[in-house]
Short mmCIF file of C-alpha atoms in Angstrom, two decimals:
data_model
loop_
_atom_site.label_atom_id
_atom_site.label_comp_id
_atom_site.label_asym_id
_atom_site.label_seq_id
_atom_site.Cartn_x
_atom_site.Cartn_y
_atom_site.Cartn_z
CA UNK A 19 -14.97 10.67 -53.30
CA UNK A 20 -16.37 7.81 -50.91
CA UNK A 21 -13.50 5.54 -52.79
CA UNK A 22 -11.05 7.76 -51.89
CA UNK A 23 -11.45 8.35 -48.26
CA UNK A 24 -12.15 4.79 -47.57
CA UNK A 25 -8.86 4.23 -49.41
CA UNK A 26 -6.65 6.59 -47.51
CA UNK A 27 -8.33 4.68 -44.32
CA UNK A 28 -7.03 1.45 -45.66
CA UNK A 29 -3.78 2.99 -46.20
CA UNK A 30 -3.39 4.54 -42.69
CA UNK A 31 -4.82 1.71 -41.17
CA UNK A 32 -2.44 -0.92 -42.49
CA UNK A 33 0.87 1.82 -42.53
CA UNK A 34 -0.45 1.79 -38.49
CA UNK A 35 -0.41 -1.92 -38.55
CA UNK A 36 3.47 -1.82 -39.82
CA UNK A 37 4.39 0.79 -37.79
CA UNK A 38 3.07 -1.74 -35.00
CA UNK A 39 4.45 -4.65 -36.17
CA UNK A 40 8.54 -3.11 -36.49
CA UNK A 41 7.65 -1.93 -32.77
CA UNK A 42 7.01 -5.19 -31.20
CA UNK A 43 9.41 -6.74 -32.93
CA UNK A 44 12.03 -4.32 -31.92
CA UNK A 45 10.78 -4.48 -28.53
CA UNK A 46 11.58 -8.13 -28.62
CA UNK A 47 14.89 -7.71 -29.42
CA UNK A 48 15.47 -5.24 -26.93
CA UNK A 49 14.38 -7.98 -24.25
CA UNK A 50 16.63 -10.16 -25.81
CA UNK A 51 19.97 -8.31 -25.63
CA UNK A 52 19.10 -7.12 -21.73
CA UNK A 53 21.16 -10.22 -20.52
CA UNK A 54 24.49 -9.09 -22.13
CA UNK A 55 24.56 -6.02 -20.16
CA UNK A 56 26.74 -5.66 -17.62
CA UNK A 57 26.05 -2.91 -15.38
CA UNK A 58 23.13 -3.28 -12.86
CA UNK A 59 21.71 0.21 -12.84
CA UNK A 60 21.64 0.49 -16.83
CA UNK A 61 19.39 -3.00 -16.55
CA UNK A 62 17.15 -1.41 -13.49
CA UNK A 63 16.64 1.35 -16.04
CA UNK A 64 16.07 -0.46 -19.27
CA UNK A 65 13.71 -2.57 -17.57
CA UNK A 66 11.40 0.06 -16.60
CA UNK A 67 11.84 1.22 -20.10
CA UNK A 68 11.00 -1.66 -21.88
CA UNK A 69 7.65 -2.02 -19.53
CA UNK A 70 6.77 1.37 -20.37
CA UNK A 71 7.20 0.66 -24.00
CA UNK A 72 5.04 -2.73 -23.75
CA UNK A 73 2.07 -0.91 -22.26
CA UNK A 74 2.18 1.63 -25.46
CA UNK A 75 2.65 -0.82 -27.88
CA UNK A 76 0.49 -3.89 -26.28
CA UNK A 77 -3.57 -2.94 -28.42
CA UNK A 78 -4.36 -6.91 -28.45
CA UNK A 79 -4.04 -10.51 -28.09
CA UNK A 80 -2.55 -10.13 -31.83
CA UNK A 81 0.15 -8.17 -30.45
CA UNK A 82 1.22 -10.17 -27.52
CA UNK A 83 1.05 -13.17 -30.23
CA UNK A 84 3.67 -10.54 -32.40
CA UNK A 85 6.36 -10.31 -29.73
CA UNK A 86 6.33 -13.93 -29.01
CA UNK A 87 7.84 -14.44 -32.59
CA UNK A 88 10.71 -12.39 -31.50
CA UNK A 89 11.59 -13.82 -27.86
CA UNK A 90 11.23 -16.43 -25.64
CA UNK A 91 11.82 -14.09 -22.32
CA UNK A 92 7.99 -13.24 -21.86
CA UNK A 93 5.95 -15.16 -20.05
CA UNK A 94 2.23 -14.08 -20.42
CA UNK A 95 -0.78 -15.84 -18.69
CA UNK A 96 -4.74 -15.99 -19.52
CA UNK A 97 -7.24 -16.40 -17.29
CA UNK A 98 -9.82 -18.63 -18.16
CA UNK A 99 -12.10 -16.71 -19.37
CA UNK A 100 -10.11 -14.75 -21.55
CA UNK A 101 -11.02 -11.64 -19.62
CA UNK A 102 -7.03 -11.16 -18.18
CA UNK A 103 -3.78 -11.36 -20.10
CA UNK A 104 -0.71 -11.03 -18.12
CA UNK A 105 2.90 -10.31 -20.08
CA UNK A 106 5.51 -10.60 -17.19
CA UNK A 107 9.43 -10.15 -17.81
CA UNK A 108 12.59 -9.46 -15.85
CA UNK A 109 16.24 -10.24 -15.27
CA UNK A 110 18.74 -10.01 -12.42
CA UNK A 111 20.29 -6.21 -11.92
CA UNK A 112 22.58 -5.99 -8.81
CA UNK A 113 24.01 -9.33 -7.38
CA UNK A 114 21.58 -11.04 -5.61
CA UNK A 115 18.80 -9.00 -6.38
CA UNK A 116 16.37 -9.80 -9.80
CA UNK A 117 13.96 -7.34 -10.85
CA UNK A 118 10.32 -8.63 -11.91
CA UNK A 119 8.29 -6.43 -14.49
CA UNK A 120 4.51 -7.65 -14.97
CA UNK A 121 1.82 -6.03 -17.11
CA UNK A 122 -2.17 -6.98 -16.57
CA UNK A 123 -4.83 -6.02 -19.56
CA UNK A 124 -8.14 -6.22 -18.27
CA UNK A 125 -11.73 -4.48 -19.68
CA UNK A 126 -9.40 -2.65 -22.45
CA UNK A 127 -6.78 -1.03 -19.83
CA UNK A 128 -3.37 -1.80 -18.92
CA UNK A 129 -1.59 -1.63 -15.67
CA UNK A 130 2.17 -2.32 -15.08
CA UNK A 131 4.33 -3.46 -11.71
CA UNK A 132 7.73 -3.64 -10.62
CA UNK A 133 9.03 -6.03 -8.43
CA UNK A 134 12.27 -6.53 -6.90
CA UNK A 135 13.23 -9.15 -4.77
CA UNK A 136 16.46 -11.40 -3.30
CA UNK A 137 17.55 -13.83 -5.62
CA UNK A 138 20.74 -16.29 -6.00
CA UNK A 139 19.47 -18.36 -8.51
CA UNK A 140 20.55 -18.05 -12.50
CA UNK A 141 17.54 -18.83 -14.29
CA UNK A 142 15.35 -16.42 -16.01
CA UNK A 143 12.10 -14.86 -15.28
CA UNK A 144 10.74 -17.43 -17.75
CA UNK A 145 11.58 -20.26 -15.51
CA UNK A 146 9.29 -19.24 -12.52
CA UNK A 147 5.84 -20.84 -12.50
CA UNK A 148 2.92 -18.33 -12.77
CA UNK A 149 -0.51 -19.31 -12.24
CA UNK A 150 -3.57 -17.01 -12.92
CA UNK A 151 -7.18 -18.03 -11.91
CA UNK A 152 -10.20 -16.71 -11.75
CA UNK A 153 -13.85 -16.84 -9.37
CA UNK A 154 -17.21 -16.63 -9.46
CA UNK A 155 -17.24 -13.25 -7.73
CA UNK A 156 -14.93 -12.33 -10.60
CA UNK A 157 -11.79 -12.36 -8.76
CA UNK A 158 -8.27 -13.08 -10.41
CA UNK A 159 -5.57 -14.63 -8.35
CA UNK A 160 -1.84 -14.40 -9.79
CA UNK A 161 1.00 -16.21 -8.15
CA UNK A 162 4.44 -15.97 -9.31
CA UNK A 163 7.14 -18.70 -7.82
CA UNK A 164 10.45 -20.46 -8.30
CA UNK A 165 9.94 -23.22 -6.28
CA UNK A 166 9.27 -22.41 -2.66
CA UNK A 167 10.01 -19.02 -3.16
CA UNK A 168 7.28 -16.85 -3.72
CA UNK A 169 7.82 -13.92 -5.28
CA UNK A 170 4.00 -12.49 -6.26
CA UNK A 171 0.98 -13.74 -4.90
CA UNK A 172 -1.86 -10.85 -5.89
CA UNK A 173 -5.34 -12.06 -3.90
CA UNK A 174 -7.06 -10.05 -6.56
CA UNK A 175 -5.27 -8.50 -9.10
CA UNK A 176 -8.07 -6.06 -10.72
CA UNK A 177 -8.41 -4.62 -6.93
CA UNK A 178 -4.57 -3.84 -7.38
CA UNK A 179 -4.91 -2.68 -10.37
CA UNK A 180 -8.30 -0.08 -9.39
CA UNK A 181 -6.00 1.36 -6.27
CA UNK A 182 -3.45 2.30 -8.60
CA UNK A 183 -6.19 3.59 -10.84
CA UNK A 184 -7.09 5.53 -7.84
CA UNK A 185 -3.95 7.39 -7.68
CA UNK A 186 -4.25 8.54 -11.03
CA UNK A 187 -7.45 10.37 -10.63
CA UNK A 188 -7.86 14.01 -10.42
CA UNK A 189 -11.56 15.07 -9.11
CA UNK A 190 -12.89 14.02 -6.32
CA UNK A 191 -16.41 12.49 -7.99
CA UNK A 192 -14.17 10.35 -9.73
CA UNK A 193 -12.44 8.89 -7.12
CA UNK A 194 -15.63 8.35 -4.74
CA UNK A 195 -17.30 6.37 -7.47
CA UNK A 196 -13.87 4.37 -8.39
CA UNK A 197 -13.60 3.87 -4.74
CA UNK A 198 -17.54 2.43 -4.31
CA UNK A 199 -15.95 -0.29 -6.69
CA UNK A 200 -13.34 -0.62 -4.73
CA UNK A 201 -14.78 -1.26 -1.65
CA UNK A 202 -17.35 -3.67 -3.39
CA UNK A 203 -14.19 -5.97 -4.46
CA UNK A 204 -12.63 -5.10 -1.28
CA UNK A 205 -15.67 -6.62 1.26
CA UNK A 206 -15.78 -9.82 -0.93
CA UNK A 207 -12.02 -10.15 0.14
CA UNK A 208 -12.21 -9.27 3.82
CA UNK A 209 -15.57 -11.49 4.31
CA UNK A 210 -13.94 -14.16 3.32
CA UNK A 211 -12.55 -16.39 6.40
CA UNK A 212 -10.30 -18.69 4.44
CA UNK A 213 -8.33 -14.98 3.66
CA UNK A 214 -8.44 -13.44 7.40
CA UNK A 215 -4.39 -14.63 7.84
CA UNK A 216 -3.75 -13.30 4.53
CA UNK A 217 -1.66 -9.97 4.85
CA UNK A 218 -2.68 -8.50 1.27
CA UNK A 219 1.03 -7.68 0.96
CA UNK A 220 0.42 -7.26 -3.24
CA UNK A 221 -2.25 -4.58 -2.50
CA UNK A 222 0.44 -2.02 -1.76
CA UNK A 223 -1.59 1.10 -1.32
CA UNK A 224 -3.74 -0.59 1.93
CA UNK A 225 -2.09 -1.69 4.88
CA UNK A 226 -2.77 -4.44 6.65
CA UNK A 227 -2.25 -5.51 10.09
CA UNK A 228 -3.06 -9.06 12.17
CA UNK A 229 -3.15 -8.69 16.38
CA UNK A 230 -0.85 -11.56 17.93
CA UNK A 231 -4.18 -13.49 19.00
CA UNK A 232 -5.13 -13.36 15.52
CA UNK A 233 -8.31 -11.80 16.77
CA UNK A 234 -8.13 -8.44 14.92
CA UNK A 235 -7.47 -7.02 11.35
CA UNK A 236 -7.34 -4.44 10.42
CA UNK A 237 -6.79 -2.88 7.20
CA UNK A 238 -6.91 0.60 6.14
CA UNK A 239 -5.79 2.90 3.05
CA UNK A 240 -6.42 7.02 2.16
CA UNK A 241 -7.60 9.37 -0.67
CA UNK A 242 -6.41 12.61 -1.25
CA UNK A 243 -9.18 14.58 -2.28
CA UNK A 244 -9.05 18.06 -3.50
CA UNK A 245 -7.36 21.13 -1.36
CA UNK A 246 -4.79 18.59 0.21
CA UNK A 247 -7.54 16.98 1.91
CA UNK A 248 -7.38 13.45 3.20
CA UNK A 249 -10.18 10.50 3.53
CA UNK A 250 -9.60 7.57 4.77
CA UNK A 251 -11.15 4.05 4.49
CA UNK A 252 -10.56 0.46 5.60
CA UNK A 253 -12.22 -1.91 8.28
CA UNK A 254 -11.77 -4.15 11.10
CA UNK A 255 -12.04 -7.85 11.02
CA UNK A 256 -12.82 -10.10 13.90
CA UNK A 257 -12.25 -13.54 13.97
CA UNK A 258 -13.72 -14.93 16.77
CA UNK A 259 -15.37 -18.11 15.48
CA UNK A 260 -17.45 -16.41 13.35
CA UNK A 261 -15.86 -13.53 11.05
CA UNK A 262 -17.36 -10.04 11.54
CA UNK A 263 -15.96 -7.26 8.67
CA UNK A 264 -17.12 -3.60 10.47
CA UNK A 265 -16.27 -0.91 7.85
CA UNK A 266 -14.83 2.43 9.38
CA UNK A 267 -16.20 5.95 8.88
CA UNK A 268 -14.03 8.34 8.98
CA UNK A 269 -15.40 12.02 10.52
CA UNK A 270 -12.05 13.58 11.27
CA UNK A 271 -12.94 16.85 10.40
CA UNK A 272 -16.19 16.37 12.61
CA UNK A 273 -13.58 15.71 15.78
CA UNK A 274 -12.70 18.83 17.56
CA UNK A 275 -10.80 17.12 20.75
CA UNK A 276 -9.11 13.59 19.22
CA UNK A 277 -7.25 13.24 22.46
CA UNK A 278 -10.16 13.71 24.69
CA UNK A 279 -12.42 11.97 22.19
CA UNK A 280 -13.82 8.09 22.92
CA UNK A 281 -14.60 6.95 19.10
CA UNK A 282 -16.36 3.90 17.56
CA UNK A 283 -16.56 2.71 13.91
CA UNK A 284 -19.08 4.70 13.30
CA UNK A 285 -17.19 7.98 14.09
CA UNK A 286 -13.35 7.45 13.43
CA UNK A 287 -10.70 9.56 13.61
CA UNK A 288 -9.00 8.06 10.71
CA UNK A 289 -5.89 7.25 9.62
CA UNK A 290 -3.70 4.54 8.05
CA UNK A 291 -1.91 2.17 10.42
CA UNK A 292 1.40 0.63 10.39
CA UNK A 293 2.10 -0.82 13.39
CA UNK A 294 -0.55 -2.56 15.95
CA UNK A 295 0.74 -3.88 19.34
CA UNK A 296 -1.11 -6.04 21.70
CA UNK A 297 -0.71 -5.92 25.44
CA UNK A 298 -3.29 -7.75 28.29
CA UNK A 299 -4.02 -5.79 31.63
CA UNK A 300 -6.30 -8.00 33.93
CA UNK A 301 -9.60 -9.46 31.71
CA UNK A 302 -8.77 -6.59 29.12
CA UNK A 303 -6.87 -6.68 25.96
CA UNK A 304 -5.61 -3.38 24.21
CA UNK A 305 -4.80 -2.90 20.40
CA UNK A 306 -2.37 -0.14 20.24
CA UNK A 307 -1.90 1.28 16.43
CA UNK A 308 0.43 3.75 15.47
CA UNK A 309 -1.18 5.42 12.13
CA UNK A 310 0.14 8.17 9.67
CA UNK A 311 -2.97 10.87 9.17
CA UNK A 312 -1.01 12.24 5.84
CA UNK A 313 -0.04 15.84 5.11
CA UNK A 314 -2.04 18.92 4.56
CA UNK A 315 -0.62 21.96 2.37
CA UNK A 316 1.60 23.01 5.51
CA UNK A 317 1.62 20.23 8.54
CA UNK A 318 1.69 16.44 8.71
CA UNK A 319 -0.40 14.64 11.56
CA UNK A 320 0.89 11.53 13.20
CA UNK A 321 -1.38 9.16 15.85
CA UNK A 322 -0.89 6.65 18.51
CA UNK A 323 -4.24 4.99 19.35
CA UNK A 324 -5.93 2.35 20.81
CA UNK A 325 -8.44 -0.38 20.08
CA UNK A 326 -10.65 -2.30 22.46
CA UNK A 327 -12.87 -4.99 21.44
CA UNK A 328 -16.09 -5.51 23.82
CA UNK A 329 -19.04 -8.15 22.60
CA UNK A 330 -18.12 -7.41 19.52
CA UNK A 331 -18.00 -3.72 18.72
CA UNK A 332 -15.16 -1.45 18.71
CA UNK A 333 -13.75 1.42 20.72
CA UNK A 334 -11.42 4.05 19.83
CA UNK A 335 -9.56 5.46 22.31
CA UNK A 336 -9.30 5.41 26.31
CA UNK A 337 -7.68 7.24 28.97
CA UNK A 338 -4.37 4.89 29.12
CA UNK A 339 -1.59 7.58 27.76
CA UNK A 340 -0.34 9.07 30.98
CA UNK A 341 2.69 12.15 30.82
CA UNK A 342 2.80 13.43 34.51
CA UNK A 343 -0.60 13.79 35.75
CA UNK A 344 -2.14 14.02 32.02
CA UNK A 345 -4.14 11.31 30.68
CA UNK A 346 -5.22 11.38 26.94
CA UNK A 347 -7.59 8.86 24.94
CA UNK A 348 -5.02 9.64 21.99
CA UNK A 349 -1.92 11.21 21.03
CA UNK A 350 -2.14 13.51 18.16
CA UNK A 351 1.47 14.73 16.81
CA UNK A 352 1.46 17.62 14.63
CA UNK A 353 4.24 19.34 12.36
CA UNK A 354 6.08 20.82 9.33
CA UNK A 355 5.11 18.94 6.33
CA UNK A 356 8.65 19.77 5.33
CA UNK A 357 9.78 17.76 8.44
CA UNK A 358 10.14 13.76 8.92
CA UNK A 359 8.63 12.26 12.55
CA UNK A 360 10.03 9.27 13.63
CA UNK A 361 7.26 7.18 15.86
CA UNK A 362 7.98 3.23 15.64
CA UNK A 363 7.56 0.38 17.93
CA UNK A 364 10.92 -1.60 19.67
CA UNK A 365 9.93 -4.75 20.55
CA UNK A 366 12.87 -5.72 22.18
CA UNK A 367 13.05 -3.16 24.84
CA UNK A 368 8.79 -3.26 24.61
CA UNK A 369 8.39 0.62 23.89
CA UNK A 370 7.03 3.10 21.60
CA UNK A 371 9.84 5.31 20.80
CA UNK A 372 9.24 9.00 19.01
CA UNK A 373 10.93 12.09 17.97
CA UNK A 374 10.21 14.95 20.84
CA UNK A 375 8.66 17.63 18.25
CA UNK A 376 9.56 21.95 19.14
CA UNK A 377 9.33 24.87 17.28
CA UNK A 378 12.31 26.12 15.43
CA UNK A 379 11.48 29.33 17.21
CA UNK A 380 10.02 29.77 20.74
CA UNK A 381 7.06 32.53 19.17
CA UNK A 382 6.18 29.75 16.91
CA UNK A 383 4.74 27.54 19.82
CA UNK A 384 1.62 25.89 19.03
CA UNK A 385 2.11 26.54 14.98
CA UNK A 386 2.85 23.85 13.67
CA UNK A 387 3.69 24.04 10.45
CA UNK A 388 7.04 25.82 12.33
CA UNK A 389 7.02 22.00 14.58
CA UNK A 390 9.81 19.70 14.00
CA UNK A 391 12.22 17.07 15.75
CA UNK A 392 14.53 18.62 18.01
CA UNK A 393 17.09 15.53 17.93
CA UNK A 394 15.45 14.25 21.32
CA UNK A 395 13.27 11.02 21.80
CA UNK A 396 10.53 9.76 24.36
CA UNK A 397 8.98 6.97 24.52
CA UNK A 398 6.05 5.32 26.13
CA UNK A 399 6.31 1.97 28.03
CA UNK A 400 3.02 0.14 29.22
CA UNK A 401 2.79 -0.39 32.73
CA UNK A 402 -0.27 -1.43 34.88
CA UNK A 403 -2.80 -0.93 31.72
CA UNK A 404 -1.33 2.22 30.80
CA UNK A 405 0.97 4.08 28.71
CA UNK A 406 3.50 5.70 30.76
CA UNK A 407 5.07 8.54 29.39
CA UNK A 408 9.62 8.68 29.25
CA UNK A 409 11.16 11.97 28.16
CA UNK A 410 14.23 12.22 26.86
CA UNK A 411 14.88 8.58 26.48
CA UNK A 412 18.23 7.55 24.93
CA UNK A 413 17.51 5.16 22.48
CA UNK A 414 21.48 3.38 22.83
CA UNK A 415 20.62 2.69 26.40
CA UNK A 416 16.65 3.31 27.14
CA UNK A 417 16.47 0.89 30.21
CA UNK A 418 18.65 3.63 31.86
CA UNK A 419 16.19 6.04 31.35
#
């Protein structure tokens, strides 16, 4: 009886290891006849396809070894210490445009990434030079270029790889111990001086932002817990001869008044920020961010805010957003989560432009899950150290308003 089982374990084993072996091959072919395609979208498609099938098929070194038989059009890389294998593939789609598919294995997992970028070249994805190295705080750089071009360069590719492990997560103990690993990897990359210009642009779910004086960064990302609840994380860098990382706490909840509300790391009213804008008034010098506060089951929140830097600690907030004979530390925008808010920065005319949010029904005021734009814009110009409230600014003409 023992013979028998271990036989039909043998057998399954080695029809598995067949089974295997036709699927990388075919895979290989199917790389191979992507160039003889014509139509751009088709290739977009069967690109994503093929990288898909790669990370079901892809068990080993063995079976990266397997597809190499079959094509020359993957390119995979090892880090020294054999910990990292990346398989990276692609081919142009529209004209101008190639589209980059790269797969990392690291401690038994696999990860996959698209990129797409402007290209006028006509060589292959095989052509580019890749280089993957590795640290002594464990760290795994990958850069992808043709020539001057650069077309990936990942600071750390297993902290990309753990935020997009992050997004796959369900409960909320999951997350906050993925995310103590996170922000482990994380501090080793913002303490590091010889990185403070470095925008992290491959770390796709944090944004990063450097102040004009190249004083500030600050870098920020969320996690949506449970209930439609959001968290968010991130710290400011200061690089003022010596670099200073100061890791942000988020307490929203804990903040009953945001736009009455002076903050400090310790007790942030957090969000993730996409634009910061820097503006001097006498000996001071004002960080303004615009940040997205994410979405609950029925409203989104949007923030303008403001960072000031004194002897090395940070403030949140201060009475310089003026509208008549208001003055707010912050302003808070709420509305429909069904609804799109429009808040951005023009630096030409040196404004913050925004959709004017109403209700869709005057008994509605001050729900607003019922808030939305009204298809008017105001905007905020800084005059004097403060932020001077325009309504109804037209944005063809605003210096008119």
């Amino acid at each position: 009886m023992v013979k028998v089982k271990l036989y039909i374990i043998v057998s399954l084993l080695a029809g598995s290891l067949v089974v295997n072996s036709q699927s990388l091959k075919q895979w290989g072919e199917q790389l191979n006849k992507l160039e003889q395609k014509t139509d751009p979208n088709n290739k977009r498609f069967d690109l994503l396809e093929l990288s898909k099938g790669l990370k079901e098929i892809w068990r080993d070194e063995n079976d990266i070894n397997e597809v190499l038989h079959h094509t020359n059009k993957l390119t995979v890389s090892k880090s020294a210490d054999k910990k990292m294998t990346i398989a990276a593939f692609g081919n142009s789609t529209y004209q101008g445009v190639f589209q980059l598919e790269w797969l990392v294995q690291y401690d038994n997992r696999i990860w996959s990434f698209s990129e797409e970028f402007n290209y006028n070249g006509s060589k292959s994805s095989s052509d580019f030079t890749y280089t993957l190295s590795g640290s002594d705080a464990d760290l795994y750089s990958f850069q992808i270029n043709d020539g001057k071009q650069e077309i990936v360069d990942a600071i750390d590719v297993v902290t990309k790889c753990k935020f997009e492990e992050l997004q796959q997560m369900q409960g909320n103990e999951q997350k906050d111990s993925l995310n103590t690993v996170l922000l482990k990897r994380l501090n080793f990359l913002w303490s590091d001086k010889s990185k403070f210009e470095t925008s992290f642009k491959q770390l796709k779910r944090m944004k990063t932002l450097i102040s004009d004086d190249e004083k500030v960064k600050i870098c920020t990302y969320n996690i949506q817990k449970e209930g439609f609840n959001q968290l968010f994380y991130g710290a400011v860098i200061l690089n003022d001869g010596d670099l200073k990382v100061i890791p942000l706490n988020d307490t929203s909840p804990k903040i009953k008044s945001p736009e009455r509300s002076t903050l400090s790391d310790k007790k942030w009213y957090g969000a993730i920020y996409l634009d910061l804008i820097q503006n001097q008034s006498g000996n001071k010098t004002y960080y303004t961010l615009l940040g997205y506060k994410g979405h609950g089951e029925f409203v989104k929140t949007r923030v303008i805010d403001v960072l000031i830097v004194q002897n090395g600690r940070l403030r949140f907030g201060g009475p310089i957003f003026k509208s008549d004979r208001i003055t707010r530390n912050r302003l808070v925008f709420k509305y429909s989560a069904k609804a799109t808010m429009m808040v951005r920065y023009d630096s030409r005319e040196k404004m913050i432009v925004f959709d004017n949010l109403a209700p869709t029904e005057p008994m509605f005021r001050g729900v607003y899950q019922y808030y939305g734009p009204d298809f008017s814009y105001n905007a905020l110009k800084f005059t004097k150290g403060v932020w001077q409230l325009r309504k109804d600014v037209d944005l063809r003409n605003p210096k008119l308003n």
